[in-house]
Short mmCIF file of C-alpha atoms in Angstrom, two decimals:
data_model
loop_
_atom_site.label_atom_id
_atom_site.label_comp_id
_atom_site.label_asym_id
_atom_site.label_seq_id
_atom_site.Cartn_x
_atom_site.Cartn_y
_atom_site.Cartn_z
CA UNK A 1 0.00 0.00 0.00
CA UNK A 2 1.18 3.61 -0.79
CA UNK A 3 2.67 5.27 2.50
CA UNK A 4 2.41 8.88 0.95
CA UNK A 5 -0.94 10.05 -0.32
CA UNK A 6 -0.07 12.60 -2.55
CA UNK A 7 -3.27 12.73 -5.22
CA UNK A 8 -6.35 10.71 -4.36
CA UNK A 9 -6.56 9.15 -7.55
CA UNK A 10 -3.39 7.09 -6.41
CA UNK A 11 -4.89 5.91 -3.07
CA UNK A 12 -6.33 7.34 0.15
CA UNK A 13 -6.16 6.51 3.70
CA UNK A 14 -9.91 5.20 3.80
CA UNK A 15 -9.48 3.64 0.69
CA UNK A 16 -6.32 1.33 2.25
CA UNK A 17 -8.06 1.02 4.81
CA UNK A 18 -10.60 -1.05 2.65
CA UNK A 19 -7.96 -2.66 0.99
CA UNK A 20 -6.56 -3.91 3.81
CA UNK A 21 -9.81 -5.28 4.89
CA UNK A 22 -10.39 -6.85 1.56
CA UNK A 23 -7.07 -8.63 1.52
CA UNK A 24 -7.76 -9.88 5.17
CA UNK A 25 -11.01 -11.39 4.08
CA UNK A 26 -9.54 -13.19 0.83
CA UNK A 27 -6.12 -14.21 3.21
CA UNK A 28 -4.11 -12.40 0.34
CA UNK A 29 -1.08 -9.91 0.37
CA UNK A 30 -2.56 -7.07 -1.31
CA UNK A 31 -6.27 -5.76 -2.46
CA UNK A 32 -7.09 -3.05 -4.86
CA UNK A 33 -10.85 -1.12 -4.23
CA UNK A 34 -12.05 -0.23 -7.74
CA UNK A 35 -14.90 1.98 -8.82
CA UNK A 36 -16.88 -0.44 -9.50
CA UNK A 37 -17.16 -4.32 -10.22
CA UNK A 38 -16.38 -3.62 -13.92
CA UNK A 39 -13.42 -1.46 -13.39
CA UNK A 40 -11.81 -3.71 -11.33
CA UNK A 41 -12.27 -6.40 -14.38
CA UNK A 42 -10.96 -3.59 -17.01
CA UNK A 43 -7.91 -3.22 -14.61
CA UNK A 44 -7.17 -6.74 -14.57
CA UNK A 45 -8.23 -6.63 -18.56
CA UNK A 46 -5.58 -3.92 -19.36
CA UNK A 47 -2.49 -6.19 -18.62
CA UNK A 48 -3.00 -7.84 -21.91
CA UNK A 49 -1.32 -7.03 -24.90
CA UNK A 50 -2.48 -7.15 -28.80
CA UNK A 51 -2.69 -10.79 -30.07
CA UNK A 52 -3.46 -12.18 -26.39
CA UNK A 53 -5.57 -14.96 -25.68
CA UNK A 54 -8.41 -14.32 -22.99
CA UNK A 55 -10.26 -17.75 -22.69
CA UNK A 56 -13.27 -17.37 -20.20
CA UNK A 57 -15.84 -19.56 -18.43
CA UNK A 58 -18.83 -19.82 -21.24
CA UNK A 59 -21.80 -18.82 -18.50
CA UNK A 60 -20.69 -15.50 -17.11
CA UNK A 61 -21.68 -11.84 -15.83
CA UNK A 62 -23.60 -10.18 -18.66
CA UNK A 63 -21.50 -6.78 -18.43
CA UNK A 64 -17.90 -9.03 -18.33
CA UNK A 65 -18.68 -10.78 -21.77
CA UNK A 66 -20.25 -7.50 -23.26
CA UNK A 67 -17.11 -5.97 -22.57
CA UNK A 68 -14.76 -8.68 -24.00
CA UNK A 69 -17.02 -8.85 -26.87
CA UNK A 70 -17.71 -5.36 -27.94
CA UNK A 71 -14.65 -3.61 -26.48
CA UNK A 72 -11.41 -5.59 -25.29
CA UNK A 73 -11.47 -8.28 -28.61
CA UNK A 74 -12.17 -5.54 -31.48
CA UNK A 75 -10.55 -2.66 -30.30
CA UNK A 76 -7.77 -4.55 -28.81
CA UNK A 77 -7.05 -7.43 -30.95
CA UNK A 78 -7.44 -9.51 -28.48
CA UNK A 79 -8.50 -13.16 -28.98
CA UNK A 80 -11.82 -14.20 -26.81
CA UNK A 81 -13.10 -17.81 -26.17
CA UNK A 82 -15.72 -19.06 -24.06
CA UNK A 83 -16.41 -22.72 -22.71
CA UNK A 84 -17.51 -24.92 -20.31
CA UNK A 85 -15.03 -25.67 -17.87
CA UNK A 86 -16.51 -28.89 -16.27
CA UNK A 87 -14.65 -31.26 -18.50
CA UNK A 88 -10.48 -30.75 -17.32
CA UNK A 89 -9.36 -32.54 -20.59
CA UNK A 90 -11.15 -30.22 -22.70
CA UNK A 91 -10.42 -27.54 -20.97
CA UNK A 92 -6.56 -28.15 -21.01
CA UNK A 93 -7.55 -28.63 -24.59
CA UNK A 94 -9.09 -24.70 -24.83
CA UNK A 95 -5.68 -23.31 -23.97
CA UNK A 96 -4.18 -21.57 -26.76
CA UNK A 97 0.02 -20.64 -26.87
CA UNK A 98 -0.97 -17.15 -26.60
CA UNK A 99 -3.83 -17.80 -24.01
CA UNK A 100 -2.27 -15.24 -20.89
CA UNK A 101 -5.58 -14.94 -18.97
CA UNK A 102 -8.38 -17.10 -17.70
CA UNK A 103 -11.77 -16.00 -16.41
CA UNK A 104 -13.76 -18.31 -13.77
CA UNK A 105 -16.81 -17.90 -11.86
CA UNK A 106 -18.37 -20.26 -10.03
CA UNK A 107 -21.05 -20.42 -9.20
CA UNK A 108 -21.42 -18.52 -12.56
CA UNK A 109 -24.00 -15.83 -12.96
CA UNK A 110 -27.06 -16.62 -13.36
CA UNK A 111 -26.90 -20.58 -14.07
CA UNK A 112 -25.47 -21.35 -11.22
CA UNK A 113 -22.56 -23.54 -13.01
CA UNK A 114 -20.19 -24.85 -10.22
CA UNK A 115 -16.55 -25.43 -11.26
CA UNK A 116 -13.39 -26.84 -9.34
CA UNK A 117 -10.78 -23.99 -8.71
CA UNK A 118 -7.87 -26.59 -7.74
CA UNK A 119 -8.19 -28.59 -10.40
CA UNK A 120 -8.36 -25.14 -12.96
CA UNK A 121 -5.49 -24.09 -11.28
CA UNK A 122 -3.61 -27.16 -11.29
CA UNK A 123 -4.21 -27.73 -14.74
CA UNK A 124 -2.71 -23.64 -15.52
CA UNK A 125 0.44 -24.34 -13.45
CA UNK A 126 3.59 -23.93 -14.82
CA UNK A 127 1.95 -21.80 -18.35
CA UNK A 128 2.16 -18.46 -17.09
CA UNK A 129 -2.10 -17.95 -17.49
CA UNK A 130 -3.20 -15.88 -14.93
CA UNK A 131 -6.35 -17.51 -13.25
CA UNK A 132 -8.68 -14.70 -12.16
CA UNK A 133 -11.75 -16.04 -10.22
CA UNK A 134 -14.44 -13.60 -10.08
CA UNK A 135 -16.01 -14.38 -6.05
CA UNK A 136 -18.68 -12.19 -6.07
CA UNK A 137 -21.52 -15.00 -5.46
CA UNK A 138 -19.70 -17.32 -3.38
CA UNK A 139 -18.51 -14.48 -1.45
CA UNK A 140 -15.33 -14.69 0.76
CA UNK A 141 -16.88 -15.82 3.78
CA UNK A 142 -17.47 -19.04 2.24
CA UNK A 143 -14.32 -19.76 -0.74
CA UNK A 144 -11.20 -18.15 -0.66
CA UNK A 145 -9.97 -19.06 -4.49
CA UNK A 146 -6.63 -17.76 -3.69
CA UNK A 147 -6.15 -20.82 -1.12
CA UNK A 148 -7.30 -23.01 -4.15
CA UNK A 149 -4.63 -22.08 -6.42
CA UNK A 150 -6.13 -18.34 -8.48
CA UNK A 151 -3.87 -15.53 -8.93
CA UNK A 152 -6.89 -13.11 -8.44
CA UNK A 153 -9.81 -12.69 -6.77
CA UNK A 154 -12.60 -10.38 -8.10
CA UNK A 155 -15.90 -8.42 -6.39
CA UNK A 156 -18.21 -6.81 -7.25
CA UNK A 157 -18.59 -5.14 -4.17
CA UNK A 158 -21.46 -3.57 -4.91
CA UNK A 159 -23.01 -6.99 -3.95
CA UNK A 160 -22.44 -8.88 -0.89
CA UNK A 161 -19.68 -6.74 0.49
CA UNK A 162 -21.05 -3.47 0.40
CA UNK A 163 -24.71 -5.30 1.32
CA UNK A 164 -27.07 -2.71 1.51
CA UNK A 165 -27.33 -1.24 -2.44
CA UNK A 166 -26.03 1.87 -1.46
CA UNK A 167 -22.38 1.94 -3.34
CA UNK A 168 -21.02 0.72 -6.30
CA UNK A 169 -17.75 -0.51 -5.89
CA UNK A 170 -15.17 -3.69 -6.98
CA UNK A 171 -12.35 -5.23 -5.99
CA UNK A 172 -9.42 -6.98 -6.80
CA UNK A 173 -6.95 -9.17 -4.26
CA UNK A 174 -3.89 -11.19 -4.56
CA UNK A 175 -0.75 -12.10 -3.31
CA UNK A 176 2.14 -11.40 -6.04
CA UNK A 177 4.36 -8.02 -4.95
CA UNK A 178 4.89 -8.27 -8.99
CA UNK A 179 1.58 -8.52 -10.03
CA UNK A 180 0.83 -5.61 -7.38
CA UNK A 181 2.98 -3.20 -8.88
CA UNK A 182 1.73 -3.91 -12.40
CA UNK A 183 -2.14 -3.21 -11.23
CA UNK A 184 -1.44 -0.43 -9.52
CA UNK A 185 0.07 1.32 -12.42
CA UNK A 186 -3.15 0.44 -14.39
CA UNK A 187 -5.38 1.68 -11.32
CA UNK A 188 -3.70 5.26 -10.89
CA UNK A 189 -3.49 5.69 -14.46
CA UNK A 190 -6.45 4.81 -15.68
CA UNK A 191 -8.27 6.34 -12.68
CA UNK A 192 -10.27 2.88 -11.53
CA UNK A 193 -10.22 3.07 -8.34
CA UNK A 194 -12.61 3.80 -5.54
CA UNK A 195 -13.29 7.41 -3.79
CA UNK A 196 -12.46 7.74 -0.28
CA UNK A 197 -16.72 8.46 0.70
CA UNK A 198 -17.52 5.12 -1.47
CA UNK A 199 -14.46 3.20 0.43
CA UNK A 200 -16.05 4.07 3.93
CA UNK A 201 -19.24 2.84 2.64
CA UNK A 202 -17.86 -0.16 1.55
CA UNK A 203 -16.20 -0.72 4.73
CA UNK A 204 -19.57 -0.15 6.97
CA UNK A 205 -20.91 -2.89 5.01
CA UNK A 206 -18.26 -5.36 5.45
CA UNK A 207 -18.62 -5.67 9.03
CA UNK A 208 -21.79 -7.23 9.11
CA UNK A 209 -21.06 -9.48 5.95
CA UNK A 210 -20.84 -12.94 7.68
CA UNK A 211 -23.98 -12.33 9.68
CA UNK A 212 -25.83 -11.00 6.99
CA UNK A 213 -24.22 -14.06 4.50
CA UNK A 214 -25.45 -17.08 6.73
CA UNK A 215 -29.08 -15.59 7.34
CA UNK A 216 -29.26 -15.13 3.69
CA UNK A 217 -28.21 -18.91 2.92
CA UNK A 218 -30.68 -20.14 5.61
CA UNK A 219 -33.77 -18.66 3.82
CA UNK A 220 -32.33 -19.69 0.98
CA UNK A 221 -32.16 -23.24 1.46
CA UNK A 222 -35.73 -23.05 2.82
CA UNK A 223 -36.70 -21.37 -0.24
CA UNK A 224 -34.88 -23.83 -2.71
CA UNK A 225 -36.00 -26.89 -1.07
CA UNK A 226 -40.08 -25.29 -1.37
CA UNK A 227 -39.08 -24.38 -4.84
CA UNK A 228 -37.55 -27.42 -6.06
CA UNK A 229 -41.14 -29.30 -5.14
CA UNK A 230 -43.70 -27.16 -6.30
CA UNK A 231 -45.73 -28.15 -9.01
CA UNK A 232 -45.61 -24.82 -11.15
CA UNK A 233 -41.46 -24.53 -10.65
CA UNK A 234 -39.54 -27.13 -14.10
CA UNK A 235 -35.98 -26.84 -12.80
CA UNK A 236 -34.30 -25.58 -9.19
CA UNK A 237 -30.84 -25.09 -9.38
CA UNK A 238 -29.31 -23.83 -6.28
CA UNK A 239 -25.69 -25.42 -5.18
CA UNK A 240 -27.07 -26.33 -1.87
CA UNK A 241 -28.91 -29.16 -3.20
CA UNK A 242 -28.20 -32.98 -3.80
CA UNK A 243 -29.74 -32.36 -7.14
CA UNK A 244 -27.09 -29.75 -8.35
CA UNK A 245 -24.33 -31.46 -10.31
CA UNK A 246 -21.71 -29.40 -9.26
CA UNK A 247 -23.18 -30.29 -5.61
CA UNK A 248 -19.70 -32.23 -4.35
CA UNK A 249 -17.35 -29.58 -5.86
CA UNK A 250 -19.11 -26.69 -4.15
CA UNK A 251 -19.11 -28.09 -1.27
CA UNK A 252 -15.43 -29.35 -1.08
CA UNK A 253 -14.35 -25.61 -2.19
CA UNK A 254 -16.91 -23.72 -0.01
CA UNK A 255 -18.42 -23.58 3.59
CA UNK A 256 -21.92 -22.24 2.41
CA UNK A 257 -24.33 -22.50 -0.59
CA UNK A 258 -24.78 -19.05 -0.95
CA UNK A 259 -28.19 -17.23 -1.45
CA UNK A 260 -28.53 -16.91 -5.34
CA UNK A 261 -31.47 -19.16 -6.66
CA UNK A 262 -32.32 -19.97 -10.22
CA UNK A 263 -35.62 -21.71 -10.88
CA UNK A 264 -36.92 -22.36 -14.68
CA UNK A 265 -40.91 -21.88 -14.54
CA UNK A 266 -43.43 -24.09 -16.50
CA UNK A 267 -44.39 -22.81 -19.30
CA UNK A 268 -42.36 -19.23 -21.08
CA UNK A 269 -42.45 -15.64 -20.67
CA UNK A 270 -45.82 -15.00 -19.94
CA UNK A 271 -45.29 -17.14 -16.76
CA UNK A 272 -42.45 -15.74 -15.73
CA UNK A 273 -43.57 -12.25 -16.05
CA UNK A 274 -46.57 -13.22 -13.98
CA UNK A 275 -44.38 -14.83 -11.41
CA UNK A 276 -42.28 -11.74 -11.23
CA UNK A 277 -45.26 -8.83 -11.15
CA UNK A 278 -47.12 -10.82 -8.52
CA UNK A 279 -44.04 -10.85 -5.52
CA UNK A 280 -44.37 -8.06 -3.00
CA UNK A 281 -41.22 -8.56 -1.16
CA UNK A 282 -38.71 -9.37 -3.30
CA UNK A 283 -38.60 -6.83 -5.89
CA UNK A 284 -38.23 -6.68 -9.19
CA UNK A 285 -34.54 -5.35 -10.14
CA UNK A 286 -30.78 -5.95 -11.20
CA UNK A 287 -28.10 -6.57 -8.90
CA UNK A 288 -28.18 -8.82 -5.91
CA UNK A 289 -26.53 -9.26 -2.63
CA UNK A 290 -28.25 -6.74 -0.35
CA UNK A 291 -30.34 -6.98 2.26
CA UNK A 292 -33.39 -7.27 0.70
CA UNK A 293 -34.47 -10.10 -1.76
CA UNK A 294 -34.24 -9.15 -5.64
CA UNK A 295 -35.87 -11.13 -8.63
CA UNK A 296 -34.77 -10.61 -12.28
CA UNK A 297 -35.36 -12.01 -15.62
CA UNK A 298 -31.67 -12.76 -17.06
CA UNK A 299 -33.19 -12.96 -20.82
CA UNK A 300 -34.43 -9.76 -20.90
CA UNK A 301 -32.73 -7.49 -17.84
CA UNK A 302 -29.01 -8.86 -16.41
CA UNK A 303 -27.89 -10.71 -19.82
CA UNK A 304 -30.62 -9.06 -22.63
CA UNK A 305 -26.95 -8.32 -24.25
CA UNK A 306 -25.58 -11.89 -24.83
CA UNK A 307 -26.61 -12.93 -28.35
CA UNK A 308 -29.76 -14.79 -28.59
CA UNK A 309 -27.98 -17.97 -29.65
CA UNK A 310 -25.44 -18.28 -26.67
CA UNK A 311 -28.25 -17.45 -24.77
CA UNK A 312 -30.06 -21.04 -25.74
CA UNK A 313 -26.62 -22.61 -25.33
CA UNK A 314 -26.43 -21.78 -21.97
CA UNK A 315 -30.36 -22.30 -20.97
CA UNK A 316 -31.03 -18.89 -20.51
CA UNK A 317 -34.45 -19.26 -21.37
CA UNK A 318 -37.51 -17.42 -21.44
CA UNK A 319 -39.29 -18.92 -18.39
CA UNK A 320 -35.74 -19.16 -16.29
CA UNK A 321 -35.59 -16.21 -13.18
CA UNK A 322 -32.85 -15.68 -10.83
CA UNK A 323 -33.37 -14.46 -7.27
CA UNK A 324 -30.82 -13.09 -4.57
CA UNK A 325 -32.50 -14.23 -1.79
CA UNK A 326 -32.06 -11.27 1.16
CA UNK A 327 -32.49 -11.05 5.02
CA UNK A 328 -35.96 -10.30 5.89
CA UNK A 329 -38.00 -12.81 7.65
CA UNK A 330 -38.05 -16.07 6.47
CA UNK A 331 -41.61 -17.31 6.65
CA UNK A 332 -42.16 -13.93 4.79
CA UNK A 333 -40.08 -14.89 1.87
CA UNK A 334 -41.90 -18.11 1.75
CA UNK A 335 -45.21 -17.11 2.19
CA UNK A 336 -44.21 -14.33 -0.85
CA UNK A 337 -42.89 -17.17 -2.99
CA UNK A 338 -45.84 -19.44 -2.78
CA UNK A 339 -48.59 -16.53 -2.93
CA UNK A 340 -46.92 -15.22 -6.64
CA UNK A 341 -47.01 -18.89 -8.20
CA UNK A 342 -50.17 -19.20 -7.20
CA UNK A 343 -50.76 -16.32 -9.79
CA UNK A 344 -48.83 -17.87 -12.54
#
C-alpha cells in the first residue's frame, strides 16, 4: 500500500483502509478497491497485450462478456473464447500458446454452473495464465480461491460486500508483490479506483457481511427446497442441493451455498412475467446481494446483451428467473414465494 498520499486518484487513507480489509477477508497480500465491479475487471483486462488470448468460463456476468465482446477483442485485438469448464481434458484442450488470462466464476452468474478452482489451477500451473476467479456470489466468507490455487480474486462489491445497495464498488486481491505493482500502475493511471466516501461505505458494510451471508443462505435453502417441489417450478438449481451437479465440488471448495437461486418456470415468458409482477417482497430489479431479496429475468434485464444464440446454449431461457434471496423474515419470503405462483 502507498505510505504517501499525494493525489487521491493514487490511493487514500480510507481507501487502504478497505484494501486492507479486503485482503484480510480473501487471506491475500494485497487488495485493490475499484470503482466499480467492472473497473476492477478492465484493470485486470488492461495487462494484456495485442494478439493475447483471454479464454473465459462460457456462463458469465452479462456486463464481463459484453465488454470482452464489444470492447477488449475488437478494439484490442485480443482473442476471446468461451467454454464450459466442467470437463479438465477439454479444458486443457481450450488453452491456446498465446492464451495469458483465464476468467472463472463459479457459481457462474445466473446458471449457477459450479466449477473446481484446484483442479483449474492445477491444470494452468507452470503456463504463465493468470487464473482470475471472479467471487462475487460465493462471497469470501465461504471460498477463498486464492487458497485453491487463483492468482486473483474479483468483487463486485457492490453486492455482498457493500450489502445494503447503497455503493457501487469492486475489488481486486492477490498475493504477487509483482503482479501488485503492475495493477497499480493500471489503477492510478487509468483512474479505476474507488473514492475515499464510497471506500467508507464499503467498509460499513463489510462488518456485518458474515452475519448478513449465513441468514441469507438459511432462507435460501428453505426457499430452494419449497421451490424445487412445487408443481408450477420445471428446474431448481441452487448449489445447496443434492440435485445440483456441481453439488460435491461446491461443497469441497466452499463452507456455504450461498443465497442466489435460479428456478426455470413451466411454461415461457408469460409465466415468468406473472411470477415476477405478482411478488411483494422481493422486488423486481438488477443486482443482488443486499439486504433485501431481488428477482430478475436474465433474458431480458441482467444478460438481454448476450446474443440470442449463446443465450439457448447456456439455458437462458424465457421462463428461467434468478433471485438473490435477502435477510428479511423467512416465513415472509416463503409465504411471498408461494402466494406469486399461485398467480402464474
Amino acid at each position: 500500500m502507498p505510505v504517501v498520499f499525494d493525489y487521491a486518484r493514487c490511493g487514500n487513507p480510507t481507501r487502504a483502509c478497505l484494501e486492507r480489509t479486503l485482503a484480510s477477508m480473501e487471506q491475500a497480500n494485497y487488495a485493490f478497491a475499484c470503482s466499480s465491479g467492472m473497473a476492477a475487471h478492465v484493470t485486470v483486462m488492461n495487462l494484456l497485450s495485442r494478439g493475447d488470448h483471454v479464454l473465459c468460463v462460457d456462463d458469465v456476468y452479462g456486463g464481463t462478456q459484453r465488454y470482452l465482446r464489444k470492447i477488449l477483442q475488437p478494439n484490442a485485438d485480443i482473442e476471446i473464447s468461451m467454454h464450459d469448464f466442467s470437463d479438465i481434458k477439454e479444458f486443457k484442450k481450450s488453452i491456446r500458446p498465446n492464451t495469458k488470462l483465464c476468467w472463472l466464476e463459479t457459481p457462474t452468474n445466473p446458471t449457477l454452473k459450479v466449477f473446481d478452482i484446484k483442479k483449474i489451477a492445477e491444470a494452468l500451473k507452470g503456463t504463465g495464465i493468470l487464473l482470475v476467479v471472479d467471487n462475487t456470489f460465493a462471497t469470501p466468507v465461504n471460498t477463498n480461491p486464492l487458497l485453491l490455487g487463483a492468482d486473483i480474486v474479483s468483487h463486485s462489491l457492490t453486492k455482498y460486500v457493500g450489502g445494503h445497495s447503497d455503493v457501487i464498488a469492486g475489488g481486486l486481491m492477490l498475493n504477487s508483490k509483482e503482479l501488485y505493482d503492475r495493477l497499480y500502475f493500471v489503477l492510478k493511471t487509468m483512474g479505476t479506483g474507488l473514492s475515499a466516501f464510497d471506500s467508507w461505505i464499503v467498509i460499513r458494510g463489510s462488518k456485518t457481511l458474515a452475519v448478513r451471508v449465513k441468514q441469507a443462505e438459511k432462507t435460501a435453502m428453505a426457499a430452494a427446497k419449497f421451490l424445487a417441489s412445487h408443481k408450477k417450478v420445471q428446474k431448481l438449481v441452487y448449489p445447496g442441493l443434492k440435485s445440483h451437479p456441481g453439488y460435491e465440488i461446491h461443497k469441497s471448495q466452499s463452507k456455504g451455498p450461498g443465497a442466489m437461486i435460479s428456478l426455470f418456470l413451466k411454461g415461457g415468458l408469460k409465466e415468468a412475467c406473472a411470477f415476477l409482477e405478482n411478488l411483494k417482497i422481493f422486488t423486481l430489479a438488477e443486482s443482488l446481494g443486499g439486504v433485501e431479496s431481488l428477482a430478475e429475468h436474465p433474458a431480458t434485464m441482467t444478460h438481454a446483451s448476450v446474443p440470442a444464440e449463446q443465450r439457448k446454449i447456456l439455458g437462458i431461457d424465457d421462463n428461467f428467473v434468478r433471485l438473490s434471496v435477502g435477510i428479511e423474515d423467512t416465513e415472509d419470503l416463503l409465504a411471498d414465494l408461494a402466494n406469486a405462483l399461485s398467480k402464474v
